[in-house]
PDB file of C-alpha atoms in Angstrom:
ATOM      1  CA  MET A  76    -123.154 163.614 -50.799  1.00  0.00           C
ATOM      2  CA  GLU A  77    -121.318 161.187 -53.079  1.00  0.00           C
ATOM      3  CA  LEU A  78    -122.505 157.602 -53.373  1.00  0.00           C
ATOM      4  CA  SER A  79    -119.014 156.361 -54.244  1.00  0.00           C
ATOM      5  CA  GLN A  80    -117.637 157.650 -50.936  1.00  0.00           C
ATOM      6  CA  ILE A  81    -120.400 155.928 -49.012  1.00  0.00           C
ATOM      7  CA  LEU A  82    -119.922 152.625 -50.829  1.00  0.00           C
ATOM      8  CA  THR A  83    -116.155 152.761 -50.274  1.00  0.00           C
ATOM      9  CA  LEU A  84    -116.615 153.203 -46.526  1.00  0.00           C
ATOM     10  CA  ALA A  85    -119.327 150.537 -46.414  1.00  0.00           C
ATOM     11  CA  THR A  86    -117.111 148.065 -48.274  1.00  0.00           C
ATOM     12  CA  LYS A  87    -114.221 148.697 -45.886  1.00  0.00           C
ATOM     13  CA  GLU A  88    -116.462 148.230 -42.846  1.00  0.00           C
ATOM     14  CA  PHE A  89    -117.916 145.043 -44.274  1.00  0.00           C
ATOM     15  CA  ARG A  90    -114.497 143.619 -45.141  1.00  0.00           C
ATOM     16  CA  ASP A  91    -113.272 144.364 -41.625  1.00  0.00           C
ATOM     17  CA  ARG A  92    -116.102 142.251 -40.214  1.00  0.00           C
ATOM     18  CA  ILE A  93    -115.385 139.464 -42.688  1.00  0.00           C
ATOM     19  CA  ARG A  94    -111.670 139.606 -41.901  1.00  0.00           C
ATOM     20  CA  ASN A  95    -112.151 139.215 -38.149  1.00  0.00           C
ATOM     21  CA  ARG A  96    -114.629 136.368 -38.817  1.00  0.00           C
ATOM     22  CA  TRP A  97    -117.469 138.156 -37.044  1.00  0.00           C
ATOM     23  CA  VAL A  98    -119.954 137.197 -39.750  1.00  0.00           C
ATOM     24  CA  LEU A  99    -118.911 133.544 -39.612  1.00  0.00           C
ATOM     25  CA  ALA A 100    -119.227 133.409 -35.833  1.00  0.00           C
ATOM     26  CA  VAL A 101    -122.702 134.949 -35.778  1.00  0.00           C
ATOM     27  CA  ALA A 102    -123.870 132.759 -38.674  1.00  0.00           C
ATOM     28  CA  LEU A 103    -122.736 129.649 -36.804  1.00  0.00           C
ATOM     29  CA  VAL A 104    -124.562 130.781 -33.668  1.00  0.00           C
ATOM     30  CA  PHE A 105    -127.767 131.334 -35.636  1.00  0.00           C
ATOM     31  CA  THR A 106    -127.400 128.001 -37.421  1.00  0.00           C
ATOM     32  CA  VAL A 107    -126.899 125.963 -34.258  1.00  0.00           C
ATOM     33  CA  PHE A 108    -129.663 127.644 -32.262  1.00  0.00           C
ATOM     34  CA  SER A 109    -132.142 127.642 -35.147  1.00  0.00           C
ATOM     35  CA  LEU A 110    -131.616 123.935 -35.817  1.00  0.00           C
ATOM     36  CA  VAL A 111    -131.974 123.009 -32.152  1.00  0.00           C
ATOM     37  CA  ILE A 112    -135.077 125.154 -31.682  1.00  0.00           C
ATOM     38  CA  THR A 113    -136.614 123.935 -34.946  1.00  0.00           C
ATOM     39  CA  TYR A 114    -136.388 120.310 -33.858  1.00  0.00           C
ATOM     40  CA  LEU A 115    -137.128 120.778 -30.152  1.00  0.00           C
ATOM     41  CA  GLY A 116    -139.381 123.836 -30.215  1.00  0.00           C
ATOM     42  CA  GLY A 117    -142.540 121.748 -30.196  1.00  0.00           C
ATOM     43  CA  ALA A 118    -141.503 119.569 -27.269  1.00  0.00           C
ATOM     44  CA  GLN A 119    -144.025 121.293 -24.983  1.00  0.00           C
ATOM     45  CA  GLN A 120    -146.791 120.187 -27.347  1.00  0.00           C
ATOM     46  CA  GLY A 121    -145.355 116.659 -27.426  1.00  0.00           C
ATOM     47  CA  GLN A 122    -143.860 117.086 -30.900  1.00  0.00           C
ATOM     48  CA  ILE A 123    -140.225 116.840 -31.987  1.00  0.00           C
ATOM     49  CA  GLY A 124    -138.968 117.581 -35.475  1.00  0.00           C
ATOM     50  CA  LEU A 125    -140.414 119.492 -38.410  1.00  0.00           C
ATOM     51  CA  LYS A 126    -144.150 119.145 -37.905  1.00  0.00           C
ATOM     52  CA  SER A 127    -145.410 122.414 -39.409  1.00  0.00           C
ATOM     53  CA  ILE A 128    -144.123 125.710 -40.720  1.00  0.00           C
ATOM     54  CA  GLU A 129    -146.315 127.515 -38.170  1.00  0.00           C
ATOM     55  CA  LEU A 130    -144.742 125.753 -35.210  1.00  0.00           C
ATOM     56  CA  THR A 131    -141.252 126.303 -36.620  1.00  0.00           C
ATOM     57  CA  ILE A 132    -141.739 130.060 -36.993  1.00  0.00           C
ATOM     58  CA  THR A 133    -143.345 130.306 -33.552  1.00  0.00           C
ATOM     59  CA  SER A 134    -140.367 128.562 -31.984  1.00  0.00           C
ATOM     60  CA  LEU A 135    -137.831 130.778 -33.790  1.00  0.00           C
ATOM     61  CA  VAL A 136    -139.562 134.069 -32.943  1.00  0.00           C
ATOM     62  CA  SER A 137    -138.274 133.992 -29.358  1.00  0.00           C
ATOM     63  CA  LEU A 138    -134.743 133.220 -30.555  1.00  0.00           C
ATOM     64  CA  VAL A 139    -134.767 136.233 -32.857  1.00  0.00           C
ATOM     65  CA  ILE A 140    -136.218 138.583 -30.240  1.00  0.00           C
ATOM     66  CA  TYR A 141    -133.547 137.732 -27.695  1.00  0.00           C
ATOM     67  CA  LEU A 142    -130.502 137.249 -29.915  1.00  0.00           C
ATOM     68  CA  ILE A 143    -130.655 139.562 -32.939  1.00  0.00           C
ATOM     69  CA  PRO A 144    -131.208 142.842 -31.010  1.00  0.00           C
ATOM     70  CA  LEU A 145    -128.298 142.011 -28.715  1.00  0.00           C
ATOM     71  CA  ILE A 146    -125.973 141.202 -31.624  1.00  0.00           C
ATOM     72  CA  ALA A 147    -126.998 144.341 -33.523  1.00  0.00           C
ATOM     73  CA  LEU A 148    -126.421 146.567 -30.486  1.00  0.00           C
ATOM     74  CA  LEU A 149    -123.028 145.024 -29.770  1.00  0.00           C
ATOM     75  CA  LEU A 150    -122.097 145.397 -33.423  1.00  0.00           C
ATOM     76  CA  GLY A 151    -122.877 149.086 -33.746  1.00  0.00           C
ATOM     77  CA  PHE A 152    -122.422 150.704 -30.352  1.00  0.00           C
ATOM     78  CA  ASP A 153    -118.819 151.770 -31.066  1.00  0.00           C
ATOM     79  CA  ALA A 154    -119.232 152.670 -34.739  1.00  0.00           C
ATOM     80  CA  ILE A 155    -118.568 156.367 -34.115  1.00  0.00           C
ATOM     81  CA  VAL A 156    -117.442 156.658 -30.510  1.00  0.00           C
ATOM     82  CA  GLY A 157    -114.825 153.958 -31.115  1.00  0.00           C
ATOM     83  CA  GLU A 158    -113.303 155.993 -33.930  1.00  0.00           C
ATOM     84  CA  ARG A 159    -113.370 159.046 -31.683  1.00  0.00           C
ATOM     85  CA  GLU A 160    -111.556 157.305 -28.817  1.00  0.00           C
ATOM     86  CA  ARG A 161    -108.922 155.857 -31.143  1.00  0.00           C
ATOM     87  CA  GLY A 162    -108.297 159.314 -32.584  1.00  0.00           C
ATOM     88  CA  SER A 163    -109.119 158.164 -36.114  1.00  0.00           C
ATOM     89  CA  LEU A 164    -112.344 160.162 -36.424  1.00  0.00           C
ATOM     90  CA  ASP A 165    -110.563 163.475 -36.970  1.00  0.00           C
ATOM     91  CA  LEU A 166    -108.255 161.770 -39.435  1.00  0.00           C
ATOM     92  CA  LEU A 167    -111.201 160.402 -41.426  1.00  0.00           C
ATOM     93  CA  LEU A 168    -112.919 163.779 -41.478  1.00  0.00           C
ATOM     94  CA  SER A 169    -109.732 165.417 -42.743  1.00  0.00           C
ATOM     95  CA  PHE A 170    -110.276 163.596 -46.028  1.00  0.00           C
ATOM     96  CA  PRO A 171    -112.761 164.954 -48.592  1.00  0.00           C
ATOM     97  CA  ILE A 172    -115.696 163.205 -46.942  1.00  0.00           C
ATOM     98  CA  THR A 173    -118.681 164.602 -45.104  1.00  0.00           C
ATOM     99  CA  ARG A 174    -120.005 163.460 -41.747  1.00  0.00           C
ATOM    100  CA  MET A 175    -123.139 162.191 -43.437  1.00  0.00           C
ATOM    101  CA  GLU A 176    -121.129 160.042 -45.830  1.00  0.00           C
ATOM    102  CA  LEU A 177    -119.076 158.657 -42.962  1.00  0.00           C
ATOM    103  CA  LEU A 178    -122.155 157.806 -40.916  1.00  0.00           C
ATOM    104  CA  LEU A 179    -124.012 156.149 -43.796  1.00  0.00           C
ATOM    105  CA  GLY A 180    -120.943 154.277 -44.964  1.00  0.00           C
ATOM    106  CA  LYS A 181    -120.365 152.767 -41.553  1.00  0.00           C
ATOM    107  CA  TYR A 182    -124.033 151.926 -41.081  1.00  0.00           C
ATOM    108  CA  LEU A 183    -124.393 150.257 -44.486  1.00  0.00           C
ATOM    109  CA  GLY A 184    -121.240 148.210 -43.977  1.00  0.00           C
ATOM    110  CA  LEU A 185    -122.419 146.992 -40.570  1.00  0.00           C
ATOM    111  CA  ALA A 186    -125.914 146.383 -41.951  1.00  0.00           C
ATOM    112  CA  ALA A 187    -124.505 144.236 -44.756  1.00  0.00           C
ATOM    113  CA  ALA A 188    -122.509 142.155 -42.270  1.00  0.00           C
ATOM    114  CA  LEU A 189    -125.518 141.713 -39.987  1.00  0.00           C
ATOM    115  CA  THR A 190    -127.807 140.823 -42.896  1.00  0.00           C
ATOM    116  CA  LEU A 191    -125.380 138.266 -44.307  1.00  0.00           C
ATOM    117  CA  SER A 192    -124.882 136.552 -40.956  1.00  0.00           C
ATOM    118  CA  THR A 193    -128.644 136.442 -40.296  1.00  0.00           C
ATOM    119  CA  VAL A 194    -129.572 135.037 -43.699  1.00  0.00           C
ATOM    120  CA  ALA A 195    -126.712 132.542 -43.646  1.00  0.00           C
ATOM    121  CA  GLY A 196    -127.644 131.409 -40.145  1.00  0.00           C
ATOM    122  CA  PHE A 197    -131.247 130.656 -41.067  1.00  0.00           C
ATOM    123  CA  SER A 198    -130.543 129.225 -44.530  1.00  0.00           C
ATOM    124  CA  LEU A 199    -130.044 125.632 -43.379  1.00  0.00           C
ATOM    125  CA  VAL A 200    -133.463 125.587 -41.730  1.00  0.00           C
ATOM    126  CA  ALA A 201    -134.892 127.017 -44.964  1.00  0.00           C
ATOM    127  CA  LEU A 202    -133.375 124.083 -46.873  1.00  0.00           C
ATOM    128  CA  LEU A 203    -134.923 121.592 -44.466  1.00  0.00           C
ATOM    129  CA  LEU A 204    -138.305 123.286 -44.723  1.00  0.00           C
ATOM    130  CA  TYR A 205    -138.131 123.198 -48.513  1.00  0.00           C
ATOM    131  CA  GLN A 206    -137.385 119.490 -48.497  1.00  0.00           C
ATOM    132  CA  GLN A 207    -140.424 118.776 -46.337  1.00  0.00           C
ATOM    133  CA  PHE A 208    -142.970 121.451 -47.302  1.00  0.00           C
ATOM    134  CA  ASN A 209    -141.741 122.607 -50.737  1.00  0.00           C
ATOM    135  CA  TRP A 210    -142.290 126.253 -51.751  1.00  0.00           C
ATOM    136  CA  ALA A 211    -145.489 126.570 -49.712  1.00  0.00           C
ATOM    137  CA  GLY A 212    -143.488 126.327 -46.505  1.00  0.00           C
ATOM    138  CA  LEU A 213    -140.714 128.599 -47.724  1.00  0.00           C
ATOM    139  CA  PHE A 214    -143.056 131.494 -48.504  1.00  0.00           C
ATOM    140  CA  HIS A 215    -143.829 132.311 -44.873  1.00  0.00           C
ATOM    141  CA  TYR A 216    -140.340 131.402 -43.694  1.00  0.00           C
ATOM    142  CA  LEU A 217    -138.745 133.849 -46.131  1.00  0.00           C
ATOM    143  CA  GLY A 218    -141.050 136.527 -44.746  1.00  0.00           C
ATOM    144  CA  PHE A 219    -139.832 135.579 -41.275  1.00  0.00           C
ATOM    145  CA  ILE A 220    -136.189 135.952 -42.365  1.00  0.00           C
ATOM    146  CA  ILE A 221    -136.853 139.360 -43.947  1.00  0.00           C
ATOM    147  CA  SER A 222    -138.578 140.607 -40.808  1.00  0.00           C
ATOM    148  CA  SER A 223    -135.661 139.282 -38.725  1.00  0.00           C
ATOM    149  CA  VAL A 224    -133.252 141.305 -40.862  1.00  0.00           C
ATOM    150  CA  LEU A 225    -135.422 144.416 -40.420  1.00  0.00           C
ATOM    151  CA  LEU A 226    -135.450 143.915 -36.661  1.00  0.00           C
ATOM    152  CA  GLY A 227    -131.661 143.723 -36.656  1.00  0.00           C
ATOM    153  CA  LEU A 228    -131.370 146.872 -38.762  1.00  0.00           C
ATOM    154  CA  ALA A 229    -133.717 148.713 -36.390  1.00  0.00           C
ATOM    155  CA  PHE A 230    -131.539 147.916 -33.388  1.00  0.00           C
ATOM    156  CA  LEU A 231    -128.425 148.674 -35.403  1.00  0.00           C
ATOM    157  CA  SER A 232    -129.836 152.159 -36.046  1.00  0.00           C
ATOM    158  CA  LEU A 233    -130.413 152.563 -32.305  1.00  0.00           C
ATOM    159  CA  ALA A 234    -126.852 151.400 -31.628  1.00  0.00           C
ATOM    160  CA  VAL A 235    -125.377 153.892 -34.107  1.00  0.00           C
ATOM    161  CA  PHE A 236    -127.432 156.672 -32.527  1.00  0.00           C
ATOM    162  CA  MET A 237    -126.093 155.697 -29.098  1.00  0.00           C
ATOM    163  CA  SER A 238    -122.588 155.691 -30.554  1.00  0.00           C
ATOM    164  CA  VAL A 239    -123.063 159.234 -31.832  1.00  0.00           C
ATOM    165  CA  ILE A 240    -124.402 160.762 -28.613  1.00  0.00           C
ATOM    166  CA  ALA A 241    -122.018 158.928 -26.248  1.00  0.00           C
ATOM    167  CA  ARG A 242    -118.664 160.516 -25.476  1.00  0.00           C
ATOM    168  CA  GLU A 243    -116.992 157.342 -24.235  1.00  0.00           C
ATOM    169  CA  ARG A 244    -117.016 153.787 -25.515  1.00  0.00           C
ATOM    170  CA  THR A 245    -117.871 152.362 -22.101  1.00  0.00           C
ATOM    171  CA  ARG A 246    -120.876 154.652 -21.839  1.00  0.00           C
ATOM    172  CA  ALA A 247    -122.026 153.645 -25.313  1.00  0.00           C
ATOM    173  CA  SER A 248    -121.802 149.962 -24.398  1.00  0.00           C
ATOM    174  CA  GLY A 249    -123.777 150.606 -21.213  1.00  0.00           C
ATOM    175  CA  LEU A 250    -126.478 152.398 -23.177  1.00  0.00           C
ATOM    176  CA  ALA A 251    -126.623 149.542 -25.672  1.00  0.00           C
ATOM    177  CA  ILE A 252    -127.109 146.918 -22.953  1.00  0.00           C
ATOM    178  CA  ALA A 253    -129.698 149.125 -21.252  1.00  0.00           C
ATOM    179  CA  LEU A 254    -131.631 149.387 -24.511  1.00  0.00           C
ATOM    180  CA  TRP A 255    -131.612 145.613 -24.878  1.00  0.00           C
ATOM    181  CA  PHE A 256    -132.935 145.101 -21.361  1.00  0.00           C
ATOM    182  CA  PHE A 257    -135.616 147.736 -21.815  1.00  0.00           C
ATOM    183  CA  PHE A 258    -137.000 146.649 -25.164  1.00  0.00           C
ATOM    184  CA  VAL A 259    -136.578 142.877 -24.772  1.00  0.00           C
ATOM    185  CA  LEU A 260    -137.305 142.342 -21.071  1.00  0.00           C
ATOM    186  CA  VAL A 261    -138.780 145.402 -19.352  1.00  0.00           C
ATOM    187  CA  PHE A 262    -141.115 147.109 -21.828  1.00  0.00           C
ATOM    188  CA  ASP A 263    -143.768 144.379 -22.029  1.00  0.00           C
ATOM    189  CA  LEU A 264    -143.631 143.836 -18.269  1.00  0.00           C
ATOM    190  CA  LEU A 265    -144.354 147.510 -17.678  1.00  0.00           C
ATOM    191  CA  LEU A 266    -147.339 147.459 -20.028  1.00  0.00           C
ATOM    192  CA  LEU A 267    -148.716 144.255 -18.572  1.00  0.00           C
ATOM    193  CA  GLY A 268    -148.170 145.548 -15.043  1.00  0.00           C
ATOM    194  CA  ALA A 269    -150.033 148.754 -15.845  1.00  0.00           C
ATOM    195  CA  LEU A 270    -152.853 146.808 -17.479  1.00  0.00           C
ATOM    196  CA  VAL A 271    -153.213 144.373 -14.584  1.00  0.00           C
ATOM    197  CA  GLY A 272    -152.728 147.043 -11.926  1.00  0.00           C
ATOM    198  CA  THR A 273    -155.602 149.108 -13.279  1.00  0.00           C
ATOM    199  CA  GLY A 274    -157.786 146.084 -13.849  1.00  0.00           C
ATOM    200  CA  GLY A 275    -157.943 146.918 -17.525  1.00  0.00           C
ATOM    201  CA  SER A 276    -160.050 150.000 -16.808  1.00  0.00           C
ATOM    202  CA  TYR A 277    -157.405 152.367 -18.143  1.00  0.00           C
ATOM    203  CA  GLY A 278    -155.428 152.069 -21.330  1.00  0.00           C
ATOM    204  CA  GLY A 279    -156.994 148.823 -22.486  1.00  0.00           C
ATOM    205  CA  ASP A 280    -157.946 150.276 -25.834  1.00  0.00           C
ATOM    206  CA  ILE A 281    -154.549 151.773 -26.559  1.00  0.00           C
ATOM    207  CA  PHE A 282    -152.513 148.856 -25.235  1.00  0.00           C
ATOM    208  CA  ALA A 283    -152.085 147.323 -28.680  1.00  0.00           C
ATOM    209  CA  TYR A 284    -150.906 150.624 -30.133  1.00  0.00           C
ATOM    210  CA  LEU A 285    -148.376 151.086 -27.342  1.00  0.00           C
ATOM    211  CA  LEU A 286    -146.761 147.856 -28.539  1.00  0.00           C
ATOM    212  CA  LEU A 287    -145.683 149.755 -31.647  1.00  0.00           C
ATOM    213  CA  LEU A 288    -143.256 151.687 -29.442  1.00  0.00           C
ATOM    214  CA  ASN A 289    -141.169 148.522 -29.177  1.00  0.00           C
ATOM    215  CA  PRO A 290    -139.563 147.072 -32.344  1.00  0.00           C
ATOM    216  CA  THR A 291    -139.484 143.577 -30.821  1.00  0.00           C
ATOM    217  CA  ASP A 292    -143.261 143.686 -30.343  1.00  0.00           C
ATOM    218  CA  VAL A 293    -143.687 144.903 -33.917  1.00  0.00           C
ATOM    219  CA  PHE A 294    -141.649 141.903 -35.050  1.00  0.00           C
ATOM    220  CA  ARG A 295    -143.704 139.569 -32.875  1.00  0.00           C
ATOM    221  CA  ILE A 296    -147.004 140.901 -34.201  1.00  0.00           C
ATOM    222  CA  LEU A 297    -145.728 140.782 -37.779  1.00  0.00           C
ATOM    223  CA  ASN A 298    -144.909 137.090 -37.553  1.00  0.00           C
ATOM    224  CA  VAL A 299    -147.629 135.935 -35.180  1.00  0.00           C
ATOM    225  CA  PHE A 300    -150.408 137.446 -37.259  1.00  0.00           C
ATOM    226  CA  SER A 301    -149.017 136.481 -40.655  1.00  0.00           C
ATOM    227  CA  MET A 302    -150.700 133.063 -40.392  1.00  0.00           C
ATOM    228  CA  ASP A 303    -153.923 132.046 -38.682  1.00  0.00           C
ATOM    229  CA  ASP A 304    -152.452 128.920 -37.081  1.00  0.00           C
ATOM    230  CA  VAL A 305    -149.599 130.857 -35.497  1.00  0.00           C
ATOM    231  CA  ARG A 306    -151.986 133.500 -34.208  1.00  0.00           C
ATOM    232  CA  THR A 307    -153.705 131.096 -31.855  1.00  0.00           C
ATOM    233  CA  LEU A 308    -150.451 130.118 -30.146  1.00  0.00           C
ATOM    234  CA  TYR A 309    -149.953 133.569 -28.583  1.00  0.00           C
ATOM    235  CA  GLY A 310    -151.984 135.393 -25.979  1.00  0.00           C
ATOM    236  CA  LEU A 311    -151.630 138.546 -28.060  1.00  0.00           C
ATOM    237  CA  SER A 312    -154.352 137.266 -30.383  1.00  0.00           C
ATOM    238  CA  SER A 313    -156.992 138.653 -28.012  1.00  0.00           C
ATOM    239  CA  ILE A 314    -155.187 141.972 -27.537  1.00  0.00           C
ATOM    240  CA  VAL A 315    -154.061 143.129 -30.967  1.00  0.00           C
ATOM    241  CA  PRO A 316    -156.994 144.156 -33.204  1.00  0.00           C
ATOM    242  CA  PRO A 317    -157.088 142.693 -36.726  1.00  0.00           C
ATOM    243  CA  ALA A 318    -156.909 146.192 -38.224  1.00  0.00           C
ATOM    244  CA  LEU A 319    -153.470 146.621 -36.652  1.00  0.00           C
ATOM    245  CA  ALA A 320    -152.144 143.180 -37.561  1.00  0.00           C
ATOM    246  CA  LYS A 321    -151.507 143.832 -41.236  1.00  0.00           C
ATOM    247  CA  PRO A 322    -148.098 142.894 -42.679  1.00  0.00           C
ATOM    248  CA  TRP A 323    -147.760 146.087 -44.731  1.00  0.00           C
ATOM    249  CA  LEU A 324    -148.572 148.238 -41.689  1.00  0.00           C
ATOM    250  CA  MET A 325    -146.182 146.428 -39.351  1.00  0.00           C
ATOM    251  CA  GLY A 326    -143.520 146.518 -42.063  1.00  0.00           C
ATOM    252  CA  SER A 327    -143.951 150.277 -42.351  1.00  0.00           C
ATOM    253  CA  VAL A 328    -143.574 150.663 -38.580  1.00  0.00           C
ATOM    254  CA  MET A 329    -140.413 148.550 -38.676  1.00  0.00           C
ATOM    255  CA  PHE A 330    -138.959 150.751 -41.416  1.00  0.00           C
ATOM    256  CA  ALA A 331    -139.759 153.766 -39.242  1.00  0.00           C
ATOM    257  CA  TRP A 332    -137.741 152.177 -36.445  1.00  0.00           C
ATOM    258  CA  ILE A 333    -134.838 151.895 -38.891  1.00  0.00           C
ATOM    259  CA  PHE A 334    -134.900 155.389 -40.372  1.00  0.00           C
ATOM    260  CA  VAL A 335    -135.912 157.568 -37.400  1.00  0.00           C
ATOM    261  CA  PRO A 336    -132.937 156.688 -35.121  1.00  0.00           C
ATOM    262  CA  LEU A 337    -130.636 156.927 -38.128  1.00  0.00           C
ATOM    263  CA  ALA A 338    -132.010 160.384 -38.959  1.00  0.00           C
ATOM    264  CA  LEU A 339    -131.502 161.468 -35.345  1.00  0.00           C
ATOM    265  CA  ALA A 340    -127.946 160.141 -35.481  1.00  0.00           C
ATOM    266  CA  ARG A 341    -127.334 162.109 -38.664  1.00  0.00           C
ATOM    267  CA  TRP A 342    -128.706 165.304 -37.075  1.00  0.00           C
ATOM    268  CA  ARG A 343    -126.666 164.871 -33.886  1.00  0.00           C
ATOM    269  CA  PHE A 344    -123.468 163.901 -35.704  1.00  0.00           C
ATOM    270  CA  SER A 345    -123.753 166.808 -38.137  1.00  0.00           C
ATOM    271  CA  SER A 346    -124.276 169.321 -35.352  1.00  0.00           C
TER     272      SER A 346
END
């Protein structure tokens, strides 16, 4: 495996996204939504504007959970199957390049585009926070941005895996949307339904650990439990044990969500 081959493919993929203005469009979406939510997120508590870094992060968590996974899945679902349908996959593999290099090159290029759009979209809010709270406010917000990028990369890995196993582009897009619905909307409802249906007599102790099976819940725990003031704003504070709510542990789980689907994609694509 040659690093130069991977970087060449990643650069081409990244430039393609820059050329079709995908990065600019996503960055603008993040900027607009983050500004609106930052100023109006505390309206339910009777507060408007930048009142605290805790309230700002709490308001933006929901935006990230709904928007970033969807964008990542739509970005990567046709990474491989799209090349296959266009007939360019065989052409690419006819060059002195391995399947592993092709897969990593495409993933890294898409990851760079997604990372740039995410960071750029949240940068204006970071500037506003710095003006009002100085570096003390930026410390936790930068952690929030990094975890948002990791969440996007996790769903991008899932999208690439779907792109590898799907034989048609339409099927890959259907799988991507199904994944979004399951992880963002259905998963927590199923767990809560099971917990309420059994009256908490079964599975109550392992409920918090089952949340680790969902990258959006890992992201939520990582940001909710990073500060004491944010912790009290979520009902999860009485469910997730303190031993589980450690940033280094949740970060490790998020990295697992990035590398495991990518490893499965590599295995399936190579075979």
